Structures are given as C-alpha cells and as structure tokens.
Short mmCIF file of C-alpha atoms in Angstrom, two decimals:
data_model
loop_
_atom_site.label_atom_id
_atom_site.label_comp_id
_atom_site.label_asym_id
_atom_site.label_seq_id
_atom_site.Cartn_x
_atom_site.Cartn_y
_atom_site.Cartn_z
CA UNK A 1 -41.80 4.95 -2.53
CA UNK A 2 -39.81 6.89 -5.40
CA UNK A 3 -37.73 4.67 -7.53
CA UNK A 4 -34.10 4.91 -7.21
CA UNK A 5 -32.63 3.32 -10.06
CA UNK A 6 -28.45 2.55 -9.86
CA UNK A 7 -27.57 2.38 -13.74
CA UNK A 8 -25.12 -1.08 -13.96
CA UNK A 9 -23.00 -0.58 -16.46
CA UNK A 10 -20.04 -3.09 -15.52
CA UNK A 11 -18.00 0.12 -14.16
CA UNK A 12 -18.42 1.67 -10.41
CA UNK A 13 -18.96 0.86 -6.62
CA UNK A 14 -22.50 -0.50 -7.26
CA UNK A 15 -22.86 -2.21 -4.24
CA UNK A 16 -21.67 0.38 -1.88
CA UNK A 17 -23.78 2.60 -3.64
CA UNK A 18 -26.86 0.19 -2.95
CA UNK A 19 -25.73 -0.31 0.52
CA UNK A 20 -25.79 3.17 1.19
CA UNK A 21 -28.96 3.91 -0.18
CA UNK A 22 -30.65 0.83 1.90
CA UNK A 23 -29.15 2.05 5.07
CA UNK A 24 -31.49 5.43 4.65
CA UNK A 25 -34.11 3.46 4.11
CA UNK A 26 -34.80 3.52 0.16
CA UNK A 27 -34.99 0.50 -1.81
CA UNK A 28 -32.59 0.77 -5.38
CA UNK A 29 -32.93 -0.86 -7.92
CA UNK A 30 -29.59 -2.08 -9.94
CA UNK A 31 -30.66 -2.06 -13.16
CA UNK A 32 -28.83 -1.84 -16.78
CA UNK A 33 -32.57 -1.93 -18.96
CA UNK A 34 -33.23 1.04 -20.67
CA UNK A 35 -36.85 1.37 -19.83
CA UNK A 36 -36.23 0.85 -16.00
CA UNK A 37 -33.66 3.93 -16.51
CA UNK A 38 -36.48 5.64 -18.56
CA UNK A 39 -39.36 5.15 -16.08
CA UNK A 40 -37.13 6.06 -12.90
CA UNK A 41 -37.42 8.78 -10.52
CA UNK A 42 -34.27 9.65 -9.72
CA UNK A 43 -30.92 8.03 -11.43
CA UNK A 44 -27.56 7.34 -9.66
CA UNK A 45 -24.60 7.02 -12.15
CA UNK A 46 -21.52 5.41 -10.72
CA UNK A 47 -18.22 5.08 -11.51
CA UNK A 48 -14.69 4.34 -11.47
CA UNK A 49 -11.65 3.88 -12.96
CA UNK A 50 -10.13 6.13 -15.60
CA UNK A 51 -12.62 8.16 -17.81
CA UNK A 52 -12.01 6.66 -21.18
CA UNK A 53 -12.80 3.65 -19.91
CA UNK A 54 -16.00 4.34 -18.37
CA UNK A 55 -17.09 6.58 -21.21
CA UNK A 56 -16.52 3.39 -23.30
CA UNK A 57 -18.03 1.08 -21.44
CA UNK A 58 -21.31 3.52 -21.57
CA UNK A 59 -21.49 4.59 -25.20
CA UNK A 60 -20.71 0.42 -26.61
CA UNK A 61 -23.67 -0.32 -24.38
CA UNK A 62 -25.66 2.92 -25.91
CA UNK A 63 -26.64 4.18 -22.24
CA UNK A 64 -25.45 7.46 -23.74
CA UNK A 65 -28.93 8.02 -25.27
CA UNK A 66 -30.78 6.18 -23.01
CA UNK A 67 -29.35 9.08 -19.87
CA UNK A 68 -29.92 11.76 -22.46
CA UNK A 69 -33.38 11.01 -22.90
CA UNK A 70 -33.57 10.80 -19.20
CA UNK A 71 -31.48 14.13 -18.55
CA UNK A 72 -33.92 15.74 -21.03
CA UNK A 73 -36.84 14.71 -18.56
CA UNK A 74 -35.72 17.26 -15.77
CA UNK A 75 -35.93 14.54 -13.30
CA UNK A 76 -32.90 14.05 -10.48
CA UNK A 77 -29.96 12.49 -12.06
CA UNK A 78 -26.79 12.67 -10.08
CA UNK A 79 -23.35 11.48 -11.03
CA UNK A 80 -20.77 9.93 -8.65
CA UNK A 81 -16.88 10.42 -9.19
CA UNK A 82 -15.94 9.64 -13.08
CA UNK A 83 -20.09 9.62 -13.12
CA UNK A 84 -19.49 13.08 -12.90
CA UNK A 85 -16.78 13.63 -14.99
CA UNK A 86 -18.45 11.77 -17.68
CA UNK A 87 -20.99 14.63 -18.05
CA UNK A 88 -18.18 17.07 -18.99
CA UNK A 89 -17.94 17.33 -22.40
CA UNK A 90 -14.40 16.35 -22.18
CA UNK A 91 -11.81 13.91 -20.92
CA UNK A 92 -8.18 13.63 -21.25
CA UNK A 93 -7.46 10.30 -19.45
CA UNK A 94 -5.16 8.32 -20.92
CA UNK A 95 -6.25 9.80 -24.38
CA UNK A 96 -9.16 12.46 -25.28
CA UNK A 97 -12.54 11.40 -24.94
CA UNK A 98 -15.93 13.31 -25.63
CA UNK A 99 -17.77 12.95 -22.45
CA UNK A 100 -21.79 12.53 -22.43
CA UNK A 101 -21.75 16.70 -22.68
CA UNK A 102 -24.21 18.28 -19.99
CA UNK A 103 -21.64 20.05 -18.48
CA UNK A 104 -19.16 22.28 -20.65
CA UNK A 105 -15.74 22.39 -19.66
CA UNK A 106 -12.99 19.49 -19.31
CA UNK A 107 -11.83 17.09 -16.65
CA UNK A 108 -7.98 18.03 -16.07
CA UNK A 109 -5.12 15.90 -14.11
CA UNK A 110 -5.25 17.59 -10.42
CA UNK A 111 -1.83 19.58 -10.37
CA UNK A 112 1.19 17.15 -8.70
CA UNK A 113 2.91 20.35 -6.82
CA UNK A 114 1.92 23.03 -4.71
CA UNK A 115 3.01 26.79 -5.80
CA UNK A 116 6.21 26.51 -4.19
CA UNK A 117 7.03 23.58 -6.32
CA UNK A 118 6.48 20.78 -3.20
CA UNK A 119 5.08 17.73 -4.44
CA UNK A 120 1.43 16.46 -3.51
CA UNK A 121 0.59 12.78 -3.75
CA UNK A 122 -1.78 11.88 -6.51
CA UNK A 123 -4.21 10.45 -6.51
CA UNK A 124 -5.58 12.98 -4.35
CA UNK A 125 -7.28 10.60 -1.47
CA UNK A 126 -8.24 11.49 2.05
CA UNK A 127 -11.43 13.58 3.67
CA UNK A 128 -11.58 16.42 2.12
CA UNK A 129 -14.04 19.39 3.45
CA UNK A 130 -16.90 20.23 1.44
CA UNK A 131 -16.55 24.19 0.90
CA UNK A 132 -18.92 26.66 -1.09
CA UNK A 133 -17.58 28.94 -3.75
CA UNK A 134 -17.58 32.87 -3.41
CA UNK A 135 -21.09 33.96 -4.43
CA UNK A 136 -22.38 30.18 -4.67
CA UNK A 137 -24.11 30.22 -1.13
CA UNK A 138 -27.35 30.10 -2.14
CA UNK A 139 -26.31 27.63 -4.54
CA UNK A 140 -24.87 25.57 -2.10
CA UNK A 141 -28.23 25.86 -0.01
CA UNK A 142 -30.41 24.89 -2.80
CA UNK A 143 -28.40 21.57 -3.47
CA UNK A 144 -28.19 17.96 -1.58
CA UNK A 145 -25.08 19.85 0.59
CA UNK A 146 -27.40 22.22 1.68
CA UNK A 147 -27.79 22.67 5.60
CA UNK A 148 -24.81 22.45 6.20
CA UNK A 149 -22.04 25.13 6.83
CA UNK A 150 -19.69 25.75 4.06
CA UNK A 151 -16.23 23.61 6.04
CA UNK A 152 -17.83 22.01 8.14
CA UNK A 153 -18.28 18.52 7.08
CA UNK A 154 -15.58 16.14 4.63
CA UNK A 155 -16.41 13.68 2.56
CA UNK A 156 -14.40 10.93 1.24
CA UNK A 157 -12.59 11.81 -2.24
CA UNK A 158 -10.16 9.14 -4.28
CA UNK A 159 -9.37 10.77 -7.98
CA UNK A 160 -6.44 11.73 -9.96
CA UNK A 161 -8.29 13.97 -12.21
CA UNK A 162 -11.32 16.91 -11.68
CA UNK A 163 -13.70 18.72 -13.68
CA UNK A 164 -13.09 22.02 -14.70
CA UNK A 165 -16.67 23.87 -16.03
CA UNK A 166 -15.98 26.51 -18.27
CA UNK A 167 -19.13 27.90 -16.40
CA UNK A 168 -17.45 28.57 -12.86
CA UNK A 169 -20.85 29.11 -11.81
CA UNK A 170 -22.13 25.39 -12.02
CA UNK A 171 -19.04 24.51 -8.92
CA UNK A 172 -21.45 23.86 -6.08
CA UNK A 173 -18.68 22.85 -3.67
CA UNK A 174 -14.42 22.89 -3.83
CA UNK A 175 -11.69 21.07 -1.64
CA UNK A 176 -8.47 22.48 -0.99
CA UNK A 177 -5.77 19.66 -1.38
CA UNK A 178 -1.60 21.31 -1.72
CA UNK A 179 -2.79 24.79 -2.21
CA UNK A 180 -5.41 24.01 -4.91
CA UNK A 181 -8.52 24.29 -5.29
CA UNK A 182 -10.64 21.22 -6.79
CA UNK A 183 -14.06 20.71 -7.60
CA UNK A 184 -15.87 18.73 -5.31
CA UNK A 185 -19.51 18.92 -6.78
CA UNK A 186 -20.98 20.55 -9.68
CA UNK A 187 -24.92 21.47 -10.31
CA UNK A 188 -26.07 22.56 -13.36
CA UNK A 189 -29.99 21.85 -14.28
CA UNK A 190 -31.32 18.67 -12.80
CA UNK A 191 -27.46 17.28 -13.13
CA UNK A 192 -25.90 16.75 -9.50
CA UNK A 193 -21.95 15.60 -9.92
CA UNK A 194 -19.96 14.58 -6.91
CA UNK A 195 -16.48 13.89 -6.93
CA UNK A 196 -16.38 12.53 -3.50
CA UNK A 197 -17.89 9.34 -2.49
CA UNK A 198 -21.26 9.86 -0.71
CA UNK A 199 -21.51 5.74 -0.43
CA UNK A 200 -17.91 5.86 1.26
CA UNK A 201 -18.67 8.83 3.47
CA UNK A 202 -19.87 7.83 6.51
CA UNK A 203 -22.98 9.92 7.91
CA UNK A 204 -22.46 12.86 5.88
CA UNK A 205 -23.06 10.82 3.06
CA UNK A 206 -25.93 9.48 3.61
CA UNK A 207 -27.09 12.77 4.46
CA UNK A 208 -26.07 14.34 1.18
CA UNK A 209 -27.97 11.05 -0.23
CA UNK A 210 -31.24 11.55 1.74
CA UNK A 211 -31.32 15.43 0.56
CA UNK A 212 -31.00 13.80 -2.99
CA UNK A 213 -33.66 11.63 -2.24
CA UNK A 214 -35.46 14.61 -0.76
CA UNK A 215 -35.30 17.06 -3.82
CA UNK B 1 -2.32 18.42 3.70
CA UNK B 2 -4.61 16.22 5.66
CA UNK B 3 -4.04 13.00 6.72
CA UNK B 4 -5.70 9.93 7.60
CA UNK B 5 -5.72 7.52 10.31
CA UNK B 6 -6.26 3.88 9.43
CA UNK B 7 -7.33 1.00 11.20
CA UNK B 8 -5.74 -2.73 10.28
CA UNK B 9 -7.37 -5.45 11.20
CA UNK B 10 -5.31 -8.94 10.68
CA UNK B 11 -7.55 -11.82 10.50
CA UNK B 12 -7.02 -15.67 10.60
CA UNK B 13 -10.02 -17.66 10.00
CA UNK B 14 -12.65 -16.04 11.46
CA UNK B 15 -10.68 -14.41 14.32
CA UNK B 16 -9.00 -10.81 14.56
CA UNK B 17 -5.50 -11.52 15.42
CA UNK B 18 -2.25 -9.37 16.05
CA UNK B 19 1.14 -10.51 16.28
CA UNK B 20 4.95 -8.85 16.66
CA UNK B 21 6.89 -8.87 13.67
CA UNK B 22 4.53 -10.50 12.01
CA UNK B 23 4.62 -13.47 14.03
CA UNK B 24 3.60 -15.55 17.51
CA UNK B 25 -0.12 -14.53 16.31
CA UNK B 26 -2.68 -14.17 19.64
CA UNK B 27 -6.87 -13.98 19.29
CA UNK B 28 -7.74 -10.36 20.07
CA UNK B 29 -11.60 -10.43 19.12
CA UNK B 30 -13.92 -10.36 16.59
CA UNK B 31 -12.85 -8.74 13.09
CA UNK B 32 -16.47 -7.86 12.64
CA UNK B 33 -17.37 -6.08 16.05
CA UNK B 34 -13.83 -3.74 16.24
CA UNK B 35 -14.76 -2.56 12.94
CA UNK B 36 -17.78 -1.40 14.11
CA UNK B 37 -16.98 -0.17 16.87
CA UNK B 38 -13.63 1.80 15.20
CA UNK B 39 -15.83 3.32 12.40
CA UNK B 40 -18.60 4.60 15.52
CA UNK B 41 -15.09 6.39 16.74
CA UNK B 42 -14.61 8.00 13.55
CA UNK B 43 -11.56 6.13 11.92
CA UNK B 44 -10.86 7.08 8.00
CA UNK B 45 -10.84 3.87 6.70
CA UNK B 46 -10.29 0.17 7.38
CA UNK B 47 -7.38 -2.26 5.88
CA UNK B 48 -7.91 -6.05 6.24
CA UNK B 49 -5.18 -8.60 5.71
CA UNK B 50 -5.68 -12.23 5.69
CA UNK B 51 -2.89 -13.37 7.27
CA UNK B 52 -3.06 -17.12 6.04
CA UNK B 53 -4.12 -16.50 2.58
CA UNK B 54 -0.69 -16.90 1.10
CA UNK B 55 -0.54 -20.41 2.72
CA UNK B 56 -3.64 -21.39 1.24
CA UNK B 57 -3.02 -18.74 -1.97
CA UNK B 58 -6.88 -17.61 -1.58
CA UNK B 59 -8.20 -14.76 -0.10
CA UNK B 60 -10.78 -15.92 2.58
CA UNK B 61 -12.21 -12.51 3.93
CA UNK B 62 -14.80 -12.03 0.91
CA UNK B 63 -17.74 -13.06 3.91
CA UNK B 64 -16.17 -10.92 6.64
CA UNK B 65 -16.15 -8.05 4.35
CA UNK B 66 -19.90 -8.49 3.04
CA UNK B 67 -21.25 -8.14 6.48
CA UNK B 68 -18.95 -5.37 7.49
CA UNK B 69 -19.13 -3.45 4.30
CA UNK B 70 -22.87 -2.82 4.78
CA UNK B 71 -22.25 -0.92 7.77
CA UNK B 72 -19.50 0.38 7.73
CA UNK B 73 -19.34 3.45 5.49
CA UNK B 74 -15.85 4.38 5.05
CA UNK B 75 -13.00 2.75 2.62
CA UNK B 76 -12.15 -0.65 2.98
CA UNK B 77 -8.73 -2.31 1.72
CA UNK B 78 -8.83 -5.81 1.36
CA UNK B 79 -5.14 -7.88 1.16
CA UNK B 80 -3.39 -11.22 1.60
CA UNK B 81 -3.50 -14.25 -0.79
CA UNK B 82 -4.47 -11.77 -3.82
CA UNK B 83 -3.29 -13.28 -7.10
CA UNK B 84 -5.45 -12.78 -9.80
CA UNK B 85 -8.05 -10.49 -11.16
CA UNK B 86 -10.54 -12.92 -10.40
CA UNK B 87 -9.60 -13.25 -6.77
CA UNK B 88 -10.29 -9.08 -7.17
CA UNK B 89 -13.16 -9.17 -8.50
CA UNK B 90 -14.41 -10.92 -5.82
CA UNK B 91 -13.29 -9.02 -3.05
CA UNK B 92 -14.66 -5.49 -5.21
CA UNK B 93 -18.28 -7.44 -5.59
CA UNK B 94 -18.64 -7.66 -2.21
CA UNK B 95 -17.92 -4.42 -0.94
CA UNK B 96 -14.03 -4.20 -1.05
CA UNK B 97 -12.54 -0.92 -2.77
CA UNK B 98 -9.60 -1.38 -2.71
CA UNK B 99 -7.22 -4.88 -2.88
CA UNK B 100 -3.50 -4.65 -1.72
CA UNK B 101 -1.05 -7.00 -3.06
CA UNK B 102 2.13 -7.94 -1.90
CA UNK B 103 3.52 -11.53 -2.26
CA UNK B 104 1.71 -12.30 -6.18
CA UNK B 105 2.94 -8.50 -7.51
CA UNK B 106 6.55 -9.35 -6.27
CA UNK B 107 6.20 -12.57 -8.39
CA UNK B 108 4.66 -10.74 -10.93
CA UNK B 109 4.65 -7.58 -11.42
CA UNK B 110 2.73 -7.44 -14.25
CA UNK B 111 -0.48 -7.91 -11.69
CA UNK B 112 -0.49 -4.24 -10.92
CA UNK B 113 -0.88 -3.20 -14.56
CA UNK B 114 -3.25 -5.84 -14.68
CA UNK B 115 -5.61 -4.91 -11.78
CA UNK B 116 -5.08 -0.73 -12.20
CA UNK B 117 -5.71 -1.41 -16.22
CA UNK B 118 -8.93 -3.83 -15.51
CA UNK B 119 -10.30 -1.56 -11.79
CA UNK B 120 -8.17 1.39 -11.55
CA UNK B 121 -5.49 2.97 -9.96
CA UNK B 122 -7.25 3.89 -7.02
CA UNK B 123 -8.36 0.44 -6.04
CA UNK B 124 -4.84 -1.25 -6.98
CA UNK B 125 -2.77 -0.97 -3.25
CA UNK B 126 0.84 -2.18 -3.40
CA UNK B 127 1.64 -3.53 0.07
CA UNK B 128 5.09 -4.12 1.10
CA UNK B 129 6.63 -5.61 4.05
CA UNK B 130 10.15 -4.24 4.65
CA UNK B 131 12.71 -5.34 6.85
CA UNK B 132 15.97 -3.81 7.64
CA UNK B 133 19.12 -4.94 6.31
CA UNK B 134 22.49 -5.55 8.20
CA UNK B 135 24.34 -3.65 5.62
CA UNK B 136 21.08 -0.53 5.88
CA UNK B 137 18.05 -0.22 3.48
CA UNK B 138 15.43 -2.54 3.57
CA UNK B 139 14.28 -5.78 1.46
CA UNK B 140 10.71 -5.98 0.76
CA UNK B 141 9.45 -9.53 2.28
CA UNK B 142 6.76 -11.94 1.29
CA UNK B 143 4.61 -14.14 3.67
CA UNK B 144 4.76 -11.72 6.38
CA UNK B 145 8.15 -11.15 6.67
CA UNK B 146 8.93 -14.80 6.23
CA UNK B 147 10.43 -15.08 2.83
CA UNK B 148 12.94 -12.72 0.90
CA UNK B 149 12.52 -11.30 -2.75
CA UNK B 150 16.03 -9.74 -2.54
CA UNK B 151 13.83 -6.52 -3.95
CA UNK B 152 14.65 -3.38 -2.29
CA UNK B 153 12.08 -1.55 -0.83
CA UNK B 154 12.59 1.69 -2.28
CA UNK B 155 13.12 0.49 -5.64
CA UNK B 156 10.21 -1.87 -5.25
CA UNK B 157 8.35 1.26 -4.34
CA UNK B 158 9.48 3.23 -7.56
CA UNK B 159 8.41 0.08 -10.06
CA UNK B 160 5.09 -0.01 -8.23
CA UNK B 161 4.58 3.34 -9.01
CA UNK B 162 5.48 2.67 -12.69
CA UNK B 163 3.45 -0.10 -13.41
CA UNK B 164 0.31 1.58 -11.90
CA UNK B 165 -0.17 1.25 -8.63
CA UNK B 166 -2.39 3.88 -6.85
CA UNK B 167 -1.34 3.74 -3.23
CA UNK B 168 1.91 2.02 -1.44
CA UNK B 169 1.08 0.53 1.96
CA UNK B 170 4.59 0.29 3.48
CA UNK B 171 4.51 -2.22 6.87
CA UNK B 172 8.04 -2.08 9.26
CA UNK B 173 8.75 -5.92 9.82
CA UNK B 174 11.08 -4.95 12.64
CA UNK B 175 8.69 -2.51 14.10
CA UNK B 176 5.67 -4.11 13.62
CA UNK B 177 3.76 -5.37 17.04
CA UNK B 178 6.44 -3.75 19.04
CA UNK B 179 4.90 -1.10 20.08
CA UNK B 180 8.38 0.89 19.78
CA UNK B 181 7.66 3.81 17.62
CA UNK B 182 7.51 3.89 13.76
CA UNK B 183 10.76 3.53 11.16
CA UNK B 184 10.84 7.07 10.10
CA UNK B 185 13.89 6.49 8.19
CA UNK B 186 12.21 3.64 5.81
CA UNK B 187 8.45 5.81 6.20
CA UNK B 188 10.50 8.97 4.69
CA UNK B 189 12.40 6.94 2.05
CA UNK B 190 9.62 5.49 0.66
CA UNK B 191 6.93 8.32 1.01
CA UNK B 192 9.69 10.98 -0.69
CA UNK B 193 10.43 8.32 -3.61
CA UNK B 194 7.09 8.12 -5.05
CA UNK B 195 4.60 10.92 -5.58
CA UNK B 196 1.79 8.23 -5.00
CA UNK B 197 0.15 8.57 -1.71
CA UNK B 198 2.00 6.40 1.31
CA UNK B 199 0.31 4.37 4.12
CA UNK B 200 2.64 3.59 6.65
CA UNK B 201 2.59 0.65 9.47
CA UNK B 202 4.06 -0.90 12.34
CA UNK B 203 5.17 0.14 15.99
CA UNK B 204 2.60 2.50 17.28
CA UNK B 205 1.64 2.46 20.65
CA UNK B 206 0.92 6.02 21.85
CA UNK B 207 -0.37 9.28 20.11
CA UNK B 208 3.43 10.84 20.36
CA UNK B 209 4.55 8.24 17.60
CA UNK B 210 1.71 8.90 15.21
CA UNK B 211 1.97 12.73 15.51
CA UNK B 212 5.49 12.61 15.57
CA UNK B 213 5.65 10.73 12.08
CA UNK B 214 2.87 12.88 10.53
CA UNK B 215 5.22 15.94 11.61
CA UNK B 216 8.82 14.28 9.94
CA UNK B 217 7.15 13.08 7.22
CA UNK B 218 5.49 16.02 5.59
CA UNK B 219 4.21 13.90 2.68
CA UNK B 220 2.95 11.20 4.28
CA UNK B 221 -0.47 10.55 3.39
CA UNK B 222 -1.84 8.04 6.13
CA UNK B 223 -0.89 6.06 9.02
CA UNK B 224 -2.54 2.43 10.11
CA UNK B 225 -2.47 1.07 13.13
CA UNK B 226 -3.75 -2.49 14.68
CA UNK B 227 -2.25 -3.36 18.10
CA UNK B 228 -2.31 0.38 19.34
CA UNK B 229 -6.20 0.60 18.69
CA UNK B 230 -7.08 -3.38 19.62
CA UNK B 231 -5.59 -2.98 23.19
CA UNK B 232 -6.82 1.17 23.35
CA UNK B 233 -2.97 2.25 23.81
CA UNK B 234 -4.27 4.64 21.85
CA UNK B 235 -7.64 5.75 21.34
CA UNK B 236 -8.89 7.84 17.93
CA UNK B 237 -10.59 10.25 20.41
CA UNK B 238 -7.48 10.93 22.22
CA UNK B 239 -5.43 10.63 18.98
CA UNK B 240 -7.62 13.52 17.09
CA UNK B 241 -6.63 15.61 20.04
CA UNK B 242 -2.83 14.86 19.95
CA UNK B 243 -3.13 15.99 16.22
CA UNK B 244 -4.98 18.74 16.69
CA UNK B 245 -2.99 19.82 19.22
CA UNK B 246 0.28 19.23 17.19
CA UNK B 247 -1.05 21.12 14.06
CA UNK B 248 -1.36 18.25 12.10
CA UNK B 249 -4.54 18.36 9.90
CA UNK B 250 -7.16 15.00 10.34
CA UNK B 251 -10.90 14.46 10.51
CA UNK B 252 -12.54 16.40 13.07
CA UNK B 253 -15.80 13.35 13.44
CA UNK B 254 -17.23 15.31 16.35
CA UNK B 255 -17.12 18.46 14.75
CA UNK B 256 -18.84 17.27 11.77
CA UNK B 257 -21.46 14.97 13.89
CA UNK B 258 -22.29 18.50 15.62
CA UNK B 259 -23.49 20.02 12.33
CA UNK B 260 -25.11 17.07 11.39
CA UNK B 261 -27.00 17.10 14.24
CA UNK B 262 -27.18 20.83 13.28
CA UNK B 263 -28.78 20.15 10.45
CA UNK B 264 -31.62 17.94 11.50
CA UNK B 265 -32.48 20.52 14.23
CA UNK B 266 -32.61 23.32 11.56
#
C-alpha cells in the first residue's frame, strides 16, 4: 500500500482529513517527523485558520524545508485550503507573509460586493461547483478533478481569502460566488492546491481523493 | 448566490429531541441514525445543539459527534454549553468544524476573539436565540429562550461580527417548533446588518416557507431546519425541487451522484 502521510503541524482538519482517507480505503499516517514526511509517497498538507498563522506555525517548526525537500522529489504533494495558499509566495492575512513559494502569485481577500455594488457574505461558504478554465480542459482532465464534467459536481468551500497565480495557467478549477470568479484548485508541477474541502465533501471528495491516490 | 440547506439536530443525553419554542422537549429518535440517513439525502451540512449543556455548562456531544463525523462527510456545527477554548478544542479533535456559541459569548464576548484568534473565523459560529419584543425588535436569549441578556439582536449581531465571528446562526424563539413559517422580518434584519454569512432557524414546516425566505432574503446564506425534516413535513428531495423550481440556486445531489456514477463507468 502507498504511504499517505497527513503532515501534523498543530493547524488543520486532521482528523477529517484521516477519516476521509480511511473511508476509501487507504491507511494515513498523521505524522509531524521529518523523515516520515521525507520517505512518504504522497503528502497531504492541511490547514486552517488565517495564513499568517499557519505559515508560522510551519516555518517555527522548520517543516518549510522539510516540504521543500519533499516538493523537490516530484512526488504527489497536495495542499488543502490555507495548505494551498501557503504555497503562494504571498499572503496578506492579517499582515504580509512570504508563503512556502511554489506557486507565484498572492492570496487576495475574495471581493465583499458584486459589480453592481450588492454585498456578498464573506467568508465565502457553501457548495460551490467545480468549473474548468477556458483552455484548461485538458488540464482539468489530467488532474484528481478529472472525469468529471467541468459544473457538474460542488465541493464544499469555507475561506475569506483565494490565491491569485500570476501564472493564470496553473488555475485547474474556479467557482463563481457574487459575480466572481475564485480559484478553486491550482496545479502546477507535482503541487495539487484545493481550496475546497475534499474531507468535507461528501462523495465527490473522496473521489477527487482516490484520483489523488491514483496519480 | 447559492444557498444551503441545513439540518439541526437537538440532542439531550443520548436522544434526538425537538421541542416548540424551545421548550416541552419530546424523543424523536436517534441523533446518530437521522444524520445518516439526512446526509444519504444530500443535506449541506449538519448543526448539533446540546440542549442541556448550559445546565450542566459542558458540552456532552464530543462521543455523538466522533461516531457521526466518520461518516458523515459534510460540515458539522457543534453548540450548547461552549465556554472555553478548551471545551473547543475538544469538540474540533473529534471531528467538529465548527462550534457555535451563544449563552458564554453573551457573557463574554471576548470568547469570539478568543476562539476566531486561537481556530479561525470560519469555525467560530455566533448563535443567537431571538425573541420578539412587545415594544418590536428582538432580544437575543440565553438557555433556549429562557433567560434575557437585554442585548438586542441586531446589535448583538453587529458586535459579533466585530469581534470575529465567522457565521451568525440566528434561531426565532417565537417561531421555533411551530411549524408556522419563518420571521422574515428578524431573518432580513439580521442577514442585511452583517456582511458575514446568516443561518437562519425556526418555523419551517413545508417547502413554501423555505423557498419563500430564500426568495425575500436575497442575502441569506443558509436555512436549518429540525422538526420539518424529523417528522418528513418536508423532505430534501422534495425541497431541492421546490428550489429548483422557484429559481433559487442549491445542491443538485442527484445531479452530481449521476456523474459520479458517470465517472466510474467511463
């Protein structure tokens, strides 16, 4: 069986995560040693909470180097809400923050009104649908979403802030919310970053974390 | 916008209860089993109160929400009793992911900074119960619905907003168990004086109210409902319909199981 490995670093849904992964069948390993994270097959990075924090709460422990080493390996690493916006190289949450850097670009407060000026709730929190971008079909094929249609399944998003690549090419999947488009999952070498929560997400979840499992 | 349908599930002990105006609480099953069987019918997420907790100022639902938590895939808001960011971490350890808190915060407001500063915003739920006044508004209550804070609702709203809190989940005393329709005059109040998202409760029981709401209350993020769904006066089948129908935007589960099932064939 491949090893899963669910870095503990004090911040993030671990045990949903966990859950999630048990109920397709894999068998994670919560771990916050270095040379589990090293010697794993695939890496889940949680995470919650506002950025700085998190960011924090990685670097003091140095798991900064530790997931650079393992980025540099090639092997799956995938990133789960601020685990994804942590690999942006930058964070403005309640102060600026350099990010762990895989991912150029920023992670940016998701706008509070629509065009016409109407207000939209924020945090952003409901089911949004997972949508490709214009020209990122194949993209979108190649990844964990892949299989199914761009719209036709939601997944479960809670976040007051997004990433914004400076590479629009590395948005694997949007969600409309007011009028605006937000990233819902970015790809960029063997970096997977999900906004929404696959653990939270019901079946197409656990799909999206089987494909993972898969690749 | 698109909106989401919630299922509360009030629990004493070990029993799923439901009362009217938060009182005269009757045994209506298991807390474990309806969740199940609510999540199988595609419901967006899951709130459970603990409707003695206060009493005994502990949260008792950490086991209830182990078990259910590990197979139930969807959000689940934990509340009643919650007064410290012990009791929190707890309830987050085992599953929880979000904790609402009502009766401690109006003591202490200083307990939403506290929890959205230590677990973030989007896990830090201020619950209010709010009954209508003679003189019109609406005082938030404590204990469900028992005791005053002399706090208005609105207001209470606003500060809750201010000190952090990532969600308001605003239950109608007076509507509450009825079965009468929903308090669209406190649900607009409160969802158009915050720009957090609003959860609103009490006196559905058929799909007109819930679709009806959604439609007044353009901003209105999500709606939960307990007796409606425990005595299927309204069933989230038939309720996705009703929305649809009305052109109000919610989770399309069979939809999405089709191209899941799609996407094994392929």
């Amino acid at each position: 069986m491949s090893k899963i490995v669910v870095i503990d670093y004090g911040i993030g849904n671990v045990f949903s995560v966990c859950n999630a992964l048990r109920k397709i069948g894999e068998d994670p390993l919560l771990t916050n040693k270095s040379a589990e994270i090293a010697a794993a097959d695939r890496i889940i990075l949680p995470g919650v909470g506002a950025f700085g924090k998190a960011v924090d709460a990685l670097k003091s422990q140095g798991f900064d180097e530790v997931l650079k080493r393992y980025k540099e390996t090639g092997r799956p690493f995938m990133g789960i809400c601020v685990g994804m916006q942590m690999a942006m190289s930058h964070g403005t949450e309640f102060g600026d923050h350099d990010g762990l850097g895989y991912v150029d670009g920023v992670v940016a407060r998701i706008p509070s009104v629509t065009d016409d000026e109407k207000i939209i709730p924020v945090p952003h929190i409901s089911w949004g649908r997972l949508v490709a971008t214009q020209g990122g079909e194949a993209k979108w094929n190649a990844s964990p979403l892949g299989g199914f249609q761009s719209g036709a399944v939601s997944a479960y998003f809670v976040h007051s802030y997004h990433c914004v690549p400076e590479d629009k090419s590395t948005i694997l999947a949007e969600t409309e919310y007011g009028g605006h488009r937000l990233t819902a999952a970015i790809g960029h070498e063997n970096f997977i970053g999900l906004q929404f929560h696959p653990e939270r997400s019901g079946e197409i979840g656990q799909r999206v974390l089987k494909r993972f499992m898969d690749l | 916008m698109r909106r989401r349908i919630i299922s509360r599930l009030d629990v004493k002990m070990q029993h799923l209860i439901k009362g009217m105006r938060l009182e005269g609480w009757r045994k209506v099953g298991d807390p474990e089993e309806k969740a199940l069987r609510y999540y199988d019918q595609g419901v967006d997420e899951l709130i459970y109160m603990d409707v003695v907790a206060s009493l005994y100022e502990r949260n008792n639902l950490a086991d209830i929400v182990e078990r259910v938590a590990s197979q139930v895939f969807i959000p689940i808001t934990v509340g009643g009793g919650i007064s410290s960011l012990a009791a929190v971490k707890e309830l987050l350890a085992v599953g929880a992911d979000k904790v609402a808190i009502n009766t401690a915060a109006t003591k202490n407001p200083e307990l939403i900074t506290d929890i959205a500063g230590t677990y973030g915003a989007q896990a830090t739920v201020l619950s209010i119960e709010a009954k209508s006044l003679p003189g019109g508004g609406w005082e938030a209550m404590t204990d469900n619905g028992r005791n005053h804070t002399g706090l208005d609702v609105v207001e209470w709203a606003i500060e809750g907003e201010a000190r952090g809190a990532g969600e308001i989940f605003v239950t109608s005393v007076d509507q509450d168990g009825t079965g009468l329709g929903m308090d669209l005059a406190l649900i607009d109040a409160v969802t158009n004086a915050v720009k957090l998202p609003v959860i609103a409760c009490g006196g559905v029981s058929k799909t007109a109210h819930v679709t009806d709401t959604f439609q007044k209350v353009d901003r209105l993020s999500a709606i939960a409902m307990a007796r409606a769904l425990h005595y299927d006066q309204v069933t989230l089948p038939d309720l996705r319909v009703a929305c649809a129908d009305a052109g109000i935007d919610v989770r399309d589960i069979d939809s999405e199981r089709a191209a899941l099932v799609a996407e094994v064939a392929s």
